Amino acid sequence: MAGLVRLCAAVLAAMFIATGIAQAVPPEPVLQVQAGAPCFVSGYSLHAQEQMAARRITSDHVENVVHDTCSRAKKQSNGTWKYTDRKITVVANNNGYVVTVWRN
């Protein structure tokens, strides 16, 4: 996501230069977060890191599950989100911070 934002900023800057208004400062990119489960991982709790290490679950796998299943993640009664694929379950808060992980 950050790479996409940088790319958009670079394209906007190039457009300003190409149109002859190089002195103008391109607007800051705005990230919009849609309602529902976050589709990104912002960090990991110590508990989640310990569970991942003990269960041999990689951060790549966790991040892929969150990204690929965010449209069908289940909101839990405590406000967290539960993401599940065939192999693992990830629980994260509204900010994408992973709370725990386990194998199915």
PDB file of C-alpha atoms in Angstrom:
ATOM      1  CA  MET A   1       0.000   0.000   0.000  1.00  0.00           C
ATOM      2  CA  ALA A   2       2.802   2.424   0.880  1.00  0.00           C
ATOM      3  CA  GLY A   3       4.443   1.667  -2.470  1.00  0.00           C
ATOM      4  CA  LEU A   4       1.234   2.565  -4.269  1.00  0.00           C
ATOM      5  CA  VAL A   5       0.995   5.842  -2.365  1.00  0.00           C
ATOM      6  CA  ARG A   6       4.608   6.719  -3.262  1.00  0.00           C
ATOM      7  CA  LEU A   7       3.929   5.849  -6.908  1.00  0.00           C
ATOM      8  CA  CYS A   8       0.840   8.082  -6.971  1.00  0.00           C
ATOM      9  CA  ALA A   9       2.795  10.937  -5.408  1.00  0.00           C
ATOM     10  CA  ALA A  10       5.563  10.523  -8.004  1.00  0.00           C
ATOM     11  CA  VAL A  11       3.042  10.520 -10.875  1.00  0.00           C
ATOM     12  CA  LEU A  12       1.371  13.659  -9.508  1.00  0.00           C
ATOM     13  CA  ALA A  13       4.742  15.382  -9.180  1.00  0.00           C
ATOM     14  CA  ALA A  14       5.626  14.455 -12.776  1.00  0.00           C
ATOM     15  CA  MET A  15       2.276  15.820 -13.980  1.00  0.00           C
ATOM     16  CA  PHE A  16       2.897  19.143 -12.204  1.00  0.00           C
ATOM     17  CA  ILE A  17       6.351  19.431 -13.791  1.00  0.00           C
ATOM     18  CA  ALA A  18       5.070  18.438 -17.261  1.00  0.00           C
ATOM     19  CA  THR A  19       2.304  21.046 -17.169  1.00  0.00           C
ATOM     20  CA  GLY A  20       4.676  23.864 -16.256  1.00  0.00           C
ATOM     21  CA  ILE A  21       3.461  24.458 -12.748  1.00  0.00           C
ATOM     22  CA  ALA A  22       6.482  22.934 -11.054  1.00  0.00           C
ATOM     23  CA  GLN A  23       6.320  25.479  -8.230  1.00  0.00           C
ATOM     24  CA  ALA A  24       2.972  24.093  -7.123  1.00  0.00           C
ATOM     25  CA  VAL A  25       3.193  21.475  -4.407  1.00  0.00           C
ATOM     26  CA  PRO A  26       1.295  18.293  -5.232  1.00  0.00           C
ATOM     27  CA  PRO A  27      -1.379  17.455  -2.675  1.00  0.00           C
ATOM     28  CA  GLU A  28      -0.622  14.859  -0.040  1.00  0.00           C
ATOM     29  CA  PRO A  29      -2.135  11.485  -0.966  1.00  0.00           C
ATOM     30  CA  VAL A  30      -5.172  10.585   1.099  1.00  0.00           C
ATOM     31  CA  LEU A  31      -5.608   7.028   2.311  1.00  0.00           C
ATOM     32  CA  GLN A  32      -9.203   5.995   2.750  1.00  0.00           C
ATOM     33  CA  VAL A  33     -10.042   3.133   5.055  1.00  0.00           C
ATOM     34  CA  GLN A  34     -13.286   1.420   4.253  1.00  0.00           C
ATOM     35  CA  ALA A  35     -15.618   0.197   6.963  1.00  0.00           C
ATOM     36  CA  GLY A  36     -15.075  -3.402   7.941  1.00  0.00           C
ATOM     37  CA  ALA A  37     -12.067  -5.550   8.639  1.00  0.00           C
ATOM     38  CA  PRO A  38      -8.639  -4.073   7.928  1.00  0.00           C
ATOM     39  CA  CYS A  39      -6.905  -5.736   4.960  1.00  0.00           C
ATOM     40  CA  PHE A  40      -3.382  -5.153   6.265  1.00  0.00           C
ATOM     41  CA  VAL A  41      -1.176  -6.071   9.218  1.00  0.00           C
ATOM     42  CA  SER A  42       0.215  -3.133  11.185  1.00  0.00           C
ATOM     43  CA  GLY A  43       2.113  -5.156  13.795  1.00  0.00           C
ATOM     44  CA  TYR A  44       2.172  -8.190  16.066  1.00  0.00           C
ATOM     45  CA  SER A  45       1.602  -8.584  19.806  1.00  0.00           C
ATOM     46  CA  LEU A  46       4.236 -10.484  21.770  1.00  0.00           C
ATOM     47  CA  HIS A  47       1.683 -13.269  22.244  1.00  0.00           C
ATOM     48  CA  ALA A  48       1.086 -13.492  18.481  1.00  0.00           C
ATOM     49  CA  GLN A  49       4.842 -13.608  17.818  1.00  0.00           C
ATOM     50  CA  GLU A  50       5.280 -16.406  20.368  1.00  0.00           C
ATOM     51  CA  GLN A  51       2.379 -18.391  18.911  1.00  0.00           C
ATOM     52  CA  MET A  52       3.727 -17.959  15.376  1.00  0.00           C
ATOM     53  CA  ALA A  53       7.185 -19.159  16.410  1.00  0.00           C
ATOM     54  CA  ALA A  54       5.830 -22.151  18.351  1.00  0.00           C
ATOM     55  CA  ARG A  55       3.511 -23.136  15.505  1.00  0.00           C
ATOM     56  CA  ARG A  56       5.927 -22.339  12.677  1.00  0.00           C
ATOM     57  CA  ILE A  57       3.656 -19.766  11.077  1.00  0.00           C
ATOM     58  CA  THR A  58       5.403 -17.090   9.027  1.00  0.00           C
ATOM     59  CA  SER A  59       4.515 -13.411   8.935  1.00  0.00           C
ATOM     60  CA  ASP A  60       4.094 -13.765   5.155  1.00  0.00           C
ATOM     61  CA  HIS A  61       1.387 -16.388   5.697  1.00  0.00           C
ATOM     62  CA  VAL A  62      -0.363 -14.219   8.300  1.00  0.00           C
ATOM     63  CA  GLU A  63      -0.255 -11.144   6.061  1.00  0.00           C
ATOM     64  CA  ASN A  64      -1.536 -13.113   3.064  1.00  0.00           C
ATOM     65  CA  VAL A  65      -4.464 -14.516   5.072  1.00  0.00           C
ATOM     66  CA  VAL A  66      -5.414 -11.058   6.354  1.00  0.00           C
ATOM     67  CA  HIS A  67      -5.169  -9.517   2.887  1.00  0.00           C
ATOM     68  CA  ASP A  68      -6.877 -12.351   1.021  1.00  0.00           C
ATOM     69  CA  THR A  69      -9.751 -12.964   3.467  1.00  0.00           C
ATOM     70  CA  CYS A  70     -10.531  -9.467   4.785  1.00  0.00           C
ATOM     71  CA  SER A  71     -13.755  -9.280   2.778  1.00  0.00           C
ATOM     72  CA  ARG A  72     -15.120 -12.271   4.705  1.00  0.00           C
ATOM     73  CA  ALA A  73     -13.458 -11.712   8.107  1.00  0.00           C
ATOM     74  CA  LYS A  74     -15.775 -12.182  11.086  1.00  0.00           C
ATOM     75  CA  LYS A  75     -16.249  -9.415  13.656  1.00  0.00           C
ATOM     76  CA  GLN A  76     -15.889 -10.836  17.173  1.00  0.00           C
ATOM     77  CA  SER A  77     -17.923  -9.701  20.186  1.00  0.00           C
ATOM     78  CA  ASN A  78     -14.804  -8.097  21.718  1.00  0.00           C
ATOM     79  CA  GLY A  79     -14.257  -5.915  18.614  1.00  0.00           C
ATOM     80  CA  THR A  80     -11.457  -7.924  17.017  1.00  0.00           C
ATOM     81  CA  TRP A  81     -11.563  -9.506  13.559  1.00  0.00           C
ATOM     82  CA  LYS A  82     -11.076 -13.201  12.807  1.00  0.00           C
ATOM     83  CA  TYR A  83      -9.508 -14.146   9.463  1.00  0.00           C
ATOM     84  CA  THR A  84      -9.402 -17.792   8.424  1.00  0.00           C
ATOM     85  CA  ASP A  85      -8.019 -19.777   5.531  1.00  0.00           C
ATOM     86  CA  ARG A  86      -7.660 -23.546   5.275  1.00  0.00           C
ATOM     87  CA  LYS A  87      -4.488 -23.643   7.372  1.00  0.00           C
ATOM     88  CA  ILE A  88      -4.485 -20.836   9.952  1.00  0.00           C
ATOM     89  CA  THR A  89      -6.689 -18.389  11.847  1.00  0.00           C
ATOM     90  CA  VAL A  90      -5.550 -14.829  12.584  1.00  0.00           C
ATOM     91  CA  VAL A  91      -7.165 -12.474  15.109  1.00  0.00           C
ATOM     92  CA  ALA A  92      -6.431  -8.756  14.742  1.00  0.00           C
ATOM     93  CA  ASN A  93      -7.835  -5.514  16.116  1.00  0.00           C
ATOM     94  CA  ASN A  94      -9.403  -2.650  14.141  1.00  0.00           C
ATOM     95  CA  ASN A  95      -5.938  -1.206  13.452  1.00  0.00           C
ATOM     96  CA  GLY A  96      -4.618  -4.395  11.834  1.00  0.00           C
ATOM     97  CA  TYR A  97      -2.558  -5.287  14.918  1.00  0.00           C
ATOM     98  CA  VAL A  98      -2.375  -9.103  15.153  1.00  0.00           C
ATOM     99  CA  VAL A  99      -3.375 -10.366  18.597  1.00  0.00           C
ATOM    100  CA  THR A 100      -3.050 -14.135  18.128  1.00  0.00           C
ATOM    101  CA  VAL A 101      -2.635 -16.839  15.505  1.00  0.00           C
ATOM    102  CA  TRP A 102      -3.272 -20.602  15.451  1.00  0.00           C
ATOM    103  CA  ARG A 103      -3.341 -23.536  13.061  1.00  0.00           C
ATOM    104  CA  ASN A 104      -6.743 -24.902  12.097  1.00  0.00           C
TER     105      ASN A 104
END
